[in-house]
PDB file of C-alpha atoms in Angstrom:
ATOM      1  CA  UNK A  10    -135.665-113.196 -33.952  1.00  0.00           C
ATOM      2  CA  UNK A  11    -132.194-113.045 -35.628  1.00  0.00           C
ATOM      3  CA  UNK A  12    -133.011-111.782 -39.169  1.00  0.00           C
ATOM      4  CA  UNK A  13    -134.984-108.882 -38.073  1.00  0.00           C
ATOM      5  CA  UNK A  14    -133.648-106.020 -39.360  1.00  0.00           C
ATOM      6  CA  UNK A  15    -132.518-102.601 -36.778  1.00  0.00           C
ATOM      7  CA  UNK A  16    -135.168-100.892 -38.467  1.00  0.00           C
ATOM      8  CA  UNK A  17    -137.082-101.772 -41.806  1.00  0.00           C
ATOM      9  CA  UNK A  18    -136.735 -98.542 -43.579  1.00  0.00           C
ATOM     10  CA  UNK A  19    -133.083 -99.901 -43.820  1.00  0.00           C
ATOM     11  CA  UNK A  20    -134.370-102.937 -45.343  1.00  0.00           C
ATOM     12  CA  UNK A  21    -136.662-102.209 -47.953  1.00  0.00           C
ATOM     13  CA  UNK A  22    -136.762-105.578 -50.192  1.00  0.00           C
ATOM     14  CA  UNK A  23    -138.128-107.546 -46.538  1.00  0.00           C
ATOM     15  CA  UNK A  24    -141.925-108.829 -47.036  1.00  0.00           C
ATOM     16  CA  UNK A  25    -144.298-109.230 -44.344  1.00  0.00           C
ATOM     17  CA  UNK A  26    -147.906-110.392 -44.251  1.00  0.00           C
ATOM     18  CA  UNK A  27    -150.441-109.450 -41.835  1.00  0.00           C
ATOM     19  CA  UNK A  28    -153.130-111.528 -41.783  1.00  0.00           C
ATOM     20  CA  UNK A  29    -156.708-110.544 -39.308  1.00  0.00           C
ATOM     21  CA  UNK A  30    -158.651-112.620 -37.586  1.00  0.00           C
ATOM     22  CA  UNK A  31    -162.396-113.930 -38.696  1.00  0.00           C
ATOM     23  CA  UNK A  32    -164.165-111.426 -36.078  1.00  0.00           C
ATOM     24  CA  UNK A  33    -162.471-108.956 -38.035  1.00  0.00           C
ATOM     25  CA  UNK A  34    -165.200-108.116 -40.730  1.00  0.00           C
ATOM     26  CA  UNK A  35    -163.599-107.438 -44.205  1.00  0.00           C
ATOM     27  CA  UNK A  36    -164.916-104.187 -44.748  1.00  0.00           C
ATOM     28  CA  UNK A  37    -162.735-102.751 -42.010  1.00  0.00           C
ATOM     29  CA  UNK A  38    -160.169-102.479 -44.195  1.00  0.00           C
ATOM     30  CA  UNK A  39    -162.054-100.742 -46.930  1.00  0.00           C
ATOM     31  CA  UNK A  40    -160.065 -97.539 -48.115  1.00  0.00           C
ATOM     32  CA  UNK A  41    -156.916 -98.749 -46.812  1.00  0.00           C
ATOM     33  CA  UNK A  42    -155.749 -98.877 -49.730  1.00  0.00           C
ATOM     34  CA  UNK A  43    -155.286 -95.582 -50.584  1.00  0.00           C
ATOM     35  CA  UNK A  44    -152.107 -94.958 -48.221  1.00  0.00           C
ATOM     36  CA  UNK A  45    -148.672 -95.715 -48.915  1.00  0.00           C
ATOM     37  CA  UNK A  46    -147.891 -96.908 -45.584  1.00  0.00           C
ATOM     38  CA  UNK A  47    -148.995 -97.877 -42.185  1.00  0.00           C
ATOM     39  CA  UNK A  48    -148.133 -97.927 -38.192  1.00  0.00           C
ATOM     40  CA  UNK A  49    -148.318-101.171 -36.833  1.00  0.00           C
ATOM     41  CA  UNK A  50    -148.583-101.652 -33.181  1.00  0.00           C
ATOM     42  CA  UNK A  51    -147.442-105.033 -32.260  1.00  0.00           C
ATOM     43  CA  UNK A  52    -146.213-107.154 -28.819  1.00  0.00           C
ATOM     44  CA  UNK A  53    -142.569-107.708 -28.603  1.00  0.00           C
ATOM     45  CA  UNK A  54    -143.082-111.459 -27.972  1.00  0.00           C
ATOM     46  CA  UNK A  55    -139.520-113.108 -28.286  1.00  0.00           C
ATOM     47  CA  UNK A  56    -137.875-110.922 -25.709  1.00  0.00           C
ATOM     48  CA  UNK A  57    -135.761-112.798 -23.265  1.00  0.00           C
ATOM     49  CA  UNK A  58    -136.890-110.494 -20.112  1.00  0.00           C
ATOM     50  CA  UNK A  59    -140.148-112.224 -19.148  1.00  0.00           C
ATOM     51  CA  UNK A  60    -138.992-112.707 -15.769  1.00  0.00           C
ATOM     52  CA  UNK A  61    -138.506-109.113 -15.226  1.00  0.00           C
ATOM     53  CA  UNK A  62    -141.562-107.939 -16.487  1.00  0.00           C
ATOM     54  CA  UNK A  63    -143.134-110.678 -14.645  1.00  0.00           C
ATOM     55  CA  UNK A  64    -141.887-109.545 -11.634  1.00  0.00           C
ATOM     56  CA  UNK A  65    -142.547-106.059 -11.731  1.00  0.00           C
ATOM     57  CA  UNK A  66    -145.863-106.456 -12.614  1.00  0.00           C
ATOM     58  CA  UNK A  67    -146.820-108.937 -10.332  1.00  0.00           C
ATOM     59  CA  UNK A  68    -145.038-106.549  -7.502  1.00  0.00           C
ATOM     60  CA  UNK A  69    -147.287-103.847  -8.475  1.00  0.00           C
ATOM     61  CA  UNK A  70    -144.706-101.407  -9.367  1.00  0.00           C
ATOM     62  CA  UNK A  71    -142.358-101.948  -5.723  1.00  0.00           C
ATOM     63  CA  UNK A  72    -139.778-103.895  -8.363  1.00  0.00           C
ATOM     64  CA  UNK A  73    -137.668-101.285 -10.345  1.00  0.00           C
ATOM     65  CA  UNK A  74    -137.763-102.279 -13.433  1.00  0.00           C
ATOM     66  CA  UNK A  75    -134.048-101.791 -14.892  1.00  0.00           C
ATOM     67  CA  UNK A  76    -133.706 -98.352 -16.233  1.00  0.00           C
ATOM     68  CA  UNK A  77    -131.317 -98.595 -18.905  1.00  0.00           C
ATOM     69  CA  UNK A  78    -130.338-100.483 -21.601  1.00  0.00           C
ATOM     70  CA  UNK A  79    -127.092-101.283 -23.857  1.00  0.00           C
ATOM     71  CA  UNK A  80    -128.410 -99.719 -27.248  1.00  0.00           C
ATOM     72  CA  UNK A  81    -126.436-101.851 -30.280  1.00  0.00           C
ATOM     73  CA  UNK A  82    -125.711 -98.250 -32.240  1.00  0.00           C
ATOM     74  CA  UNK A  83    -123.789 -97.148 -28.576  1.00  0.00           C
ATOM     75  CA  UNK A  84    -121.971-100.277 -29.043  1.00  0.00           C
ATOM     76  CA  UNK A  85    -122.046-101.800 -25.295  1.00  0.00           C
ATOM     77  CA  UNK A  86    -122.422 -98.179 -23.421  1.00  0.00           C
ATOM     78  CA  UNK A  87    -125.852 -97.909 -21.880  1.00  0.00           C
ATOM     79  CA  UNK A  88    -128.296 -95.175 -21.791  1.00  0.00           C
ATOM     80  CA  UNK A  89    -132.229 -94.294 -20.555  1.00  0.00           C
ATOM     81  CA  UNK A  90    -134.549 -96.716 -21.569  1.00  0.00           C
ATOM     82  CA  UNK A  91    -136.821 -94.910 -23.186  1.00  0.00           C
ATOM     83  CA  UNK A  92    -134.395 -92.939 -25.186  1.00  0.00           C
ATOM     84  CA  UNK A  93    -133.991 -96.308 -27.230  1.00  0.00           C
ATOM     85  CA  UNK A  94    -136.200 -98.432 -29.153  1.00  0.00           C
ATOM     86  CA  UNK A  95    -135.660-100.901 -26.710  1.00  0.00           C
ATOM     87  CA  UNK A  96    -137.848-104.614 -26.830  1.00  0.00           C
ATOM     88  CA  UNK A  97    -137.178-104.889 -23.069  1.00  0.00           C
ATOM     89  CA  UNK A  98    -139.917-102.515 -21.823  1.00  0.00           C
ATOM     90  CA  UNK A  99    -142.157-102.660 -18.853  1.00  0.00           C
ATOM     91  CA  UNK A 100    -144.959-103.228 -21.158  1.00  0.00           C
ATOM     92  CA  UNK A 101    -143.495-104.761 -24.202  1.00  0.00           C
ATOM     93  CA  UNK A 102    -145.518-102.951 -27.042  1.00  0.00           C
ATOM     94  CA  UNK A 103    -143.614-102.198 -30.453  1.00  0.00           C
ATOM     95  CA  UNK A 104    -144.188 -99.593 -33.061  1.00  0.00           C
ATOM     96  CA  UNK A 105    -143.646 -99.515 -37.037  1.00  0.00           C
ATOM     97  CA  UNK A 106    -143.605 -97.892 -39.733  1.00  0.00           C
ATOM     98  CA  UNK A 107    -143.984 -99.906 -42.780  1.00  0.00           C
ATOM     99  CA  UNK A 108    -144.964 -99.380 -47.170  1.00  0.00           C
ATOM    100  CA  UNK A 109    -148.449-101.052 -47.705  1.00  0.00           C
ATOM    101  CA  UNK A 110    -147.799-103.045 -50.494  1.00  0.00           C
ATOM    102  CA  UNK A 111    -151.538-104.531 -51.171  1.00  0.00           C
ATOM    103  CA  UNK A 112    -154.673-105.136 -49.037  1.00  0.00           C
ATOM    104  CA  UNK A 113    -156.581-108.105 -49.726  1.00  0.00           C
ATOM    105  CA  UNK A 114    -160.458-107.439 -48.181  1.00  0.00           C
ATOM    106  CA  UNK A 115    -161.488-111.244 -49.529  1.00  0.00           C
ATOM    107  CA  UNK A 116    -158.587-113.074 -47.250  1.00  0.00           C
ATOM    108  CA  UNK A 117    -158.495-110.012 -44.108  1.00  0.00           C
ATOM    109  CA  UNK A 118    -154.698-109.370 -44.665  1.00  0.00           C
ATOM    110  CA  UNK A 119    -152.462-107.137 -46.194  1.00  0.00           C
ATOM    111  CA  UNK A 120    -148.825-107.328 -47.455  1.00  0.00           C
ATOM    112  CA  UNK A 121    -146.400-104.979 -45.966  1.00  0.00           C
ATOM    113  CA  UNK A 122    -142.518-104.028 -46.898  1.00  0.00           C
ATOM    114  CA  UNK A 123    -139.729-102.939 -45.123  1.00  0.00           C
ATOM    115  CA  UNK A 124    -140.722-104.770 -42.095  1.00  0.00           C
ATOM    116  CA  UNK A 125    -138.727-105.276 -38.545  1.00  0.00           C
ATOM    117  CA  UNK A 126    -141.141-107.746 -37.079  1.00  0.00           C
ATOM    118  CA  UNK A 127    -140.853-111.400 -36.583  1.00  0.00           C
ATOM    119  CA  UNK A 128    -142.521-114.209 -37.517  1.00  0.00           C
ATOM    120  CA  UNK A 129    -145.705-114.930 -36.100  1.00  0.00           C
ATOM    121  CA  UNK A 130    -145.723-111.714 -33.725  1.00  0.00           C
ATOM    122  CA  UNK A 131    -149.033-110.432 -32.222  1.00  0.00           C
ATOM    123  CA  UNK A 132    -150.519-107.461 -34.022  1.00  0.00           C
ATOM    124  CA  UNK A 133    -152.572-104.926 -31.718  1.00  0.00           C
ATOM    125  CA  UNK A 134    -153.458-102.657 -34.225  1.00  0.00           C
ATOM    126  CA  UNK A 135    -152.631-100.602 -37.754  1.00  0.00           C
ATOM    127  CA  UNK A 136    -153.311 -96.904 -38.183  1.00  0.00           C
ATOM    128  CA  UNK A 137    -152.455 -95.224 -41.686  1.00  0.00           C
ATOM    129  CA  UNK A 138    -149.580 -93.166 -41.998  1.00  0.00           C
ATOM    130  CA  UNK A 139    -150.810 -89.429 -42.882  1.00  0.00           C
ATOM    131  CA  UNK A 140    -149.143 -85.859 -43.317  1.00  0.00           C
ATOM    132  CA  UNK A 141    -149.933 -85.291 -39.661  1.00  0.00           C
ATOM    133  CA  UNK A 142    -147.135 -87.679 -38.734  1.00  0.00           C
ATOM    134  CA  UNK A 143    -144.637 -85.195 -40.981  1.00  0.00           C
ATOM    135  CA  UNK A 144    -142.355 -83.707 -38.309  1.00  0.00           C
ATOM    136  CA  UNK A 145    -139.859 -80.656 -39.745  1.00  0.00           C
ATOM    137  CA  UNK A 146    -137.695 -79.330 -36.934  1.00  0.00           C
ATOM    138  CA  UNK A 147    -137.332 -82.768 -35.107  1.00  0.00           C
ATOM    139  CA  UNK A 148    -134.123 -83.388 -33.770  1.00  0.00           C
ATOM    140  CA  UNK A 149    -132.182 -86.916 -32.583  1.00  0.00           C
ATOM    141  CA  UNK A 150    -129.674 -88.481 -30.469  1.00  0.00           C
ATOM    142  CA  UNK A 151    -126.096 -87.162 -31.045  1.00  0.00           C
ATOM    143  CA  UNK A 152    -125.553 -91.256 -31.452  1.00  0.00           C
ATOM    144  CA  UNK A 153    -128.388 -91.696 -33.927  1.00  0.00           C
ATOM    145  CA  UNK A 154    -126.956 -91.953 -37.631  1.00  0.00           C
ATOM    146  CA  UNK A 155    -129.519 -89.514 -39.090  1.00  0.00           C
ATOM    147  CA  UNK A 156    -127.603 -90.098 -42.801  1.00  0.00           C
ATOM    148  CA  UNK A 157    -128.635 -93.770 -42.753  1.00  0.00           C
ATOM    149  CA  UNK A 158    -132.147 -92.768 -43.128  1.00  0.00           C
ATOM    150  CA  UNK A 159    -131.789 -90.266 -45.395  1.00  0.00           C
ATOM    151  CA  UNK A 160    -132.909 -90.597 -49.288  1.00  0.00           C
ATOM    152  CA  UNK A 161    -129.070 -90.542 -49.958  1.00  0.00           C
ATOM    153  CA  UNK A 162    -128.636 -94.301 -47.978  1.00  0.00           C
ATOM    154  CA  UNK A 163    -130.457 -95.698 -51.247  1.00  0.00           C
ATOM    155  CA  UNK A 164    -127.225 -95.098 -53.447  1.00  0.00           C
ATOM    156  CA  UNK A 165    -123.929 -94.646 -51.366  1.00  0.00           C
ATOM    157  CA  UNK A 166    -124.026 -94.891 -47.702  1.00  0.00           C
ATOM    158  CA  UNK A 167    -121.556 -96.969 -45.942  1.00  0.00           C
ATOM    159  CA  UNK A 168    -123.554 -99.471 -44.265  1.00  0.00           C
ATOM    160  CA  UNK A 169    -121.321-101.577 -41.577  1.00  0.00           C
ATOM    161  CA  UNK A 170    -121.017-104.692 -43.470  1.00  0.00           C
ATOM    162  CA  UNK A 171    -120.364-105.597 -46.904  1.00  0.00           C
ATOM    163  CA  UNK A 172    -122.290-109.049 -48.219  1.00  0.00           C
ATOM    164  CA  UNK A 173    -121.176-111.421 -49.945  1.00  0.00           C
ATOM    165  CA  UNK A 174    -122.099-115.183 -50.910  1.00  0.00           C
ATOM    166  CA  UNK A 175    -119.919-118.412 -51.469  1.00  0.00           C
ATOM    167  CA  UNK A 176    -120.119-120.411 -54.655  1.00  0.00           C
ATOM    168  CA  UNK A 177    -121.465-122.933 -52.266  1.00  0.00           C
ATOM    169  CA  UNK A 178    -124.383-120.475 -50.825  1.00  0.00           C
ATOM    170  CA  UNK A 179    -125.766-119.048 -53.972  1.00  0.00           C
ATOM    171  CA  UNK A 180    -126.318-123.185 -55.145  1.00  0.00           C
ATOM    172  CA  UNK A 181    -128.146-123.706 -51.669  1.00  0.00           C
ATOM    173  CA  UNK A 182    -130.428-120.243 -52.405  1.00  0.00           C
ATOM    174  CA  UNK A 183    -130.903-121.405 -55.879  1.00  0.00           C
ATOM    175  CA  UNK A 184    -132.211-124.928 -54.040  1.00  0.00           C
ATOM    176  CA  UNK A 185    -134.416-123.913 -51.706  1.00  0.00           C
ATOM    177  CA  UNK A 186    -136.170-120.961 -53.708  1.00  0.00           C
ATOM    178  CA  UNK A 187    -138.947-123.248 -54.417  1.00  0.00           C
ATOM    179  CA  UNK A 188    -140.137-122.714 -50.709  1.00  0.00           C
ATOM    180  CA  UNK A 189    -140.313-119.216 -50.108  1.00  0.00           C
ATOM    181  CA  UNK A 190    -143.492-117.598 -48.486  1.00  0.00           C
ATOM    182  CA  UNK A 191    -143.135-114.101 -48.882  1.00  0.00           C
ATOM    183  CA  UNK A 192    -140.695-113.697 -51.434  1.00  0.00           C
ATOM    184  CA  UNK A 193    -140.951-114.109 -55.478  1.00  0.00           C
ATOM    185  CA  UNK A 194    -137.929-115.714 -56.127  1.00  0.00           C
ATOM    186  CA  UNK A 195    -134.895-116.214 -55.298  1.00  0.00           C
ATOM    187  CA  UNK A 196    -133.473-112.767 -55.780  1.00  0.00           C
ATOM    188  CA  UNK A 197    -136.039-110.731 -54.004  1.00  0.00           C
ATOM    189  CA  UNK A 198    -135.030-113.063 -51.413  1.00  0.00           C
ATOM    190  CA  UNK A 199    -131.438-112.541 -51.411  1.00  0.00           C
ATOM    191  CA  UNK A 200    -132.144-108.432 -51.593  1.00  0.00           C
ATOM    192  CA  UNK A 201    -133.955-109.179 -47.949  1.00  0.00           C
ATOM    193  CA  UNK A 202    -131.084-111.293 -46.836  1.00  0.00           C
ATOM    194  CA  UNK A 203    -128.644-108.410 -47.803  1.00  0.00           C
ATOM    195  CA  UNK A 204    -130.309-105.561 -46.602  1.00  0.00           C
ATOM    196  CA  UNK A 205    -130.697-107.379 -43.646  1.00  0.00           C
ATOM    197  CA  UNK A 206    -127.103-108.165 -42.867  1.00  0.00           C
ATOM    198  CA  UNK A 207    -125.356-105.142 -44.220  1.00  0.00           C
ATOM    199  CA  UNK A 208    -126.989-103.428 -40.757  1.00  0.00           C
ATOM    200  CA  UNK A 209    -124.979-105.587 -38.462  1.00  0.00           C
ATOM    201  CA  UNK A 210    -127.849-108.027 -36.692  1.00  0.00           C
ATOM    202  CA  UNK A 211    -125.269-109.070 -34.622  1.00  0.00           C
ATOM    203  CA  UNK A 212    -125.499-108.045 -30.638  1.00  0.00           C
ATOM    204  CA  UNK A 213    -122.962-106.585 -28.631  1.00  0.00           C
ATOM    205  CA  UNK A 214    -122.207-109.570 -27.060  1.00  0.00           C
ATOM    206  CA  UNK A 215    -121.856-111.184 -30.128  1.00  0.00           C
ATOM    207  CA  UNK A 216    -119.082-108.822 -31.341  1.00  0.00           C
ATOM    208  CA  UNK A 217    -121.383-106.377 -32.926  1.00  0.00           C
ATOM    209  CA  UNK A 218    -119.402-103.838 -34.830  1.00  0.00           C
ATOM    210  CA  UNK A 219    -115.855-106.161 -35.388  1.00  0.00           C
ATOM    211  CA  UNK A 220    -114.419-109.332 -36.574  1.00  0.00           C
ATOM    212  CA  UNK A 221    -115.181-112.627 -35.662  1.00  0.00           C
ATOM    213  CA  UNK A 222    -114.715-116.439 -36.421  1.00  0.00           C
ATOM    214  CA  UNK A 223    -117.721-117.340 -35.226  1.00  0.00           C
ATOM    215  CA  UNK A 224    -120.275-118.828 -36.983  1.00  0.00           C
ATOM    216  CA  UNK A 225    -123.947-116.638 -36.794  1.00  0.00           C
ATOM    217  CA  UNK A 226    -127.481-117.053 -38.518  1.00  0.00           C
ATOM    218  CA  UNK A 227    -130.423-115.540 -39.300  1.00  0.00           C
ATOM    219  CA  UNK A 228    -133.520-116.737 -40.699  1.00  0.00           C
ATOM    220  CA  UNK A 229    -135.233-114.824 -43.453  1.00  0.00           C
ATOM    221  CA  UNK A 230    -138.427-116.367 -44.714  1.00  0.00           C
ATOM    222  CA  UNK A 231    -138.071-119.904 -44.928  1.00  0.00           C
ATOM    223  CA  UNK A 232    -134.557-119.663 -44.995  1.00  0.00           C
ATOM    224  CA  UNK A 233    -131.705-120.439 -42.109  1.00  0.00           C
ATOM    225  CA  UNK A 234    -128.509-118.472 -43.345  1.00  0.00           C
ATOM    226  CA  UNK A 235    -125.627-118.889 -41.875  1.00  0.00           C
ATOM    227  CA  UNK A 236    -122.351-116.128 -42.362  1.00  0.00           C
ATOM    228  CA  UNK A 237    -119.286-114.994 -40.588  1.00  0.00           C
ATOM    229  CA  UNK A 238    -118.055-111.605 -40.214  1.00  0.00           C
ATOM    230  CA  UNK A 239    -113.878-110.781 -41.275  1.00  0.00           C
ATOM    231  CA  UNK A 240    -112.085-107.833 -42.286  1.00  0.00           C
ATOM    232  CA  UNK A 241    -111.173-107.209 -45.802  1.00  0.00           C
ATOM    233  CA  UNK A 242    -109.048-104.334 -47.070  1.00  0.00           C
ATOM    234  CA  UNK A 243    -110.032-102.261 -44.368  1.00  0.00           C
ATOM    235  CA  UNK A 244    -113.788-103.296 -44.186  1.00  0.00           C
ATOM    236  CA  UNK A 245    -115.958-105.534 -42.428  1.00  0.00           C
ATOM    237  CA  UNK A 246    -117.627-108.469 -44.828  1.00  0.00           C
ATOM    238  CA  UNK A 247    -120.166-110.648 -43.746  1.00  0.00           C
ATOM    239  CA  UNK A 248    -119.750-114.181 -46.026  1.00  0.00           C
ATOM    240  CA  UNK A 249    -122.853-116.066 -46.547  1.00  0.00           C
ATOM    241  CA  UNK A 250    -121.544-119.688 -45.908  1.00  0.00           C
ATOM    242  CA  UNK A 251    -124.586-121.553 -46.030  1.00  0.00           C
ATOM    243  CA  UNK A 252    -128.519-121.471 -46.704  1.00  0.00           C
ATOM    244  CA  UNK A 253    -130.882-124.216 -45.793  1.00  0.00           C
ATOM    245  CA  UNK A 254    -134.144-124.299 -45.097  1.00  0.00           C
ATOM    246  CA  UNK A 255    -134.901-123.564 -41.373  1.00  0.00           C
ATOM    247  CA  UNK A 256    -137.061-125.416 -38.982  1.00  0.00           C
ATOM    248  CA  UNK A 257    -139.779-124.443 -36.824  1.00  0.00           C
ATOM    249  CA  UNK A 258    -137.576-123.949 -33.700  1.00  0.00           C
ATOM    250  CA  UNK A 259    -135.757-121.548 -36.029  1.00  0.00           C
ATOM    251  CA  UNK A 260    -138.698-119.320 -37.017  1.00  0.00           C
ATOM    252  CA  UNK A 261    -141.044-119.428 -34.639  1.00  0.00           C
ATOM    253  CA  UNK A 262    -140.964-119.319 -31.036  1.00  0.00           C
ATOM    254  CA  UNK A 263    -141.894-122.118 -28.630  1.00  0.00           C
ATOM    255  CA  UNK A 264    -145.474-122.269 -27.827  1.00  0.00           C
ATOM    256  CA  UNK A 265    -145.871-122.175 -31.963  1.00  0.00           C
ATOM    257  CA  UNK A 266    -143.994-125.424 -31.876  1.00  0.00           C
ATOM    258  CA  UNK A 267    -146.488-129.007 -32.136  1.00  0.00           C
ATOM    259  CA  UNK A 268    -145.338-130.821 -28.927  1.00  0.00           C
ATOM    260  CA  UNK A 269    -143.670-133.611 -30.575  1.00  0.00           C
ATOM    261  CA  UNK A 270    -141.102-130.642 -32.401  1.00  0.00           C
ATOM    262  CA  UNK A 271    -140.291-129.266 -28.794  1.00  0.00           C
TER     263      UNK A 271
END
């Protein structure tokens, strides 16, 4: 799940693919077309809290389930659950909004961008995005950066990392274009990869928000990157070190992995 962006209007250039099962007749998706974007309602399936949701549901609701959360943006203070976006949920369903990019009937999938979902996720459902879902006089979180999803983020807003790639890196990218799934080439993979890590992936016990020398990865397509995080004339800068191509224990998780992998 590392290389999932916070939230996929932040990361525009990321490509996704959502592709429908065979009892799903192709004319279901006749007319989507037609929308520029659409909800998707998907499981959170990589969350590291099965126990606890285990647990609660199998007590039938005498286990509390734990109330709050440490949201990354509060930067290790904790609020109410469901005053976060939160994976760890008593019933792990996530929401979406992502730009419909095509819909092929012939195939039964579509291509969606700006995506925060991972690889091989369960999808529930997709709804089209339509002017009843236009809020004016909503209001947020005193901690929620409104400005970050504002029309002015496109062109000057002070993400919390600064990107940058080695020598070294952009000769591994160049290498391994040749693979890519979802992406073009090899820049329209390294926009994802950028847009991606200028948002800080990192979690707050991995020293979201400052310095490290550790070593952290992501995996974007079909590509394992690796960077650090250091401060540079007063600003963070997270240095692509290396890109290679990823295995399946690095993009999907276990029970997609053949048995001889795991």
């Amino acid at each position: 799940k590392r290389g999932v962006p916070r939230q996929g209007k932040l990361a525009p250039a990321t490509i996704g693919r959502i592709v429908f099962r065979k009892h799903i007749a192709p004319p279901a998706l006749e007319g989507l077309d037609e929308y520029s974007h659409v909800w998707i309602f998907f499981i959170f399936s990589r969350n590291t809290n099965s126990k606890v949701v285990t647990r609660w549901v199998e007590q039938n609701g005498s286990f509390t389930f734990p109330p709050r959360v440490k949201a990354p943006l509060l930067l290790g203070r904790s609020t109410g659950l469901f005053s976060t976006r939160s994976p760890h949920r008593p019933n792990p369903i996530g929401l979406t909004l992502a730009k419909l990019v095509s819909v092929d009937m012939k195939k039964r999938e579509i291509v969606v961008s700006g995506i925060d979902i991972c690889d091989a996720t369960p999808v529930l459902d997709i709804k089209p995005y339509n002017p009843a879902d236009i809020v004016e006089d909503s209001r947020f979180a005193s901690w929620i950066d409104v400005e970050a999803f504002s029309d002015k983020s496109k062109n000057d807003y002070d993400f919390p990392l600064k990107v940058k790639l080695t020598a070294s890196a952009k000769n591994d990218l160049k290498r391994c274009a040749r693979t890519l799934k979802f992406y073009e080439n090899e820049n329209a993979a390294l926009a994802a990869i950028e847009q991606v890590l200028r948002l800080d992936i990192r979690g707050v016990y991995q020293g979201r928000g400052g310095a490290s020398t550790k070593v952290h990865h992501c995996v974007v397509d079909t590509l394992r990157v690796e960077f650090t995080v250091f401060p540079l004339q007063n600003i963070l800068v997270a240095t692509i070190e290396k890109i290679y191509l990823c295995t399946d224990r690095d993009r999907l998780p276990a029970r997609y992995i053949p048995n001889d992998q795991s």
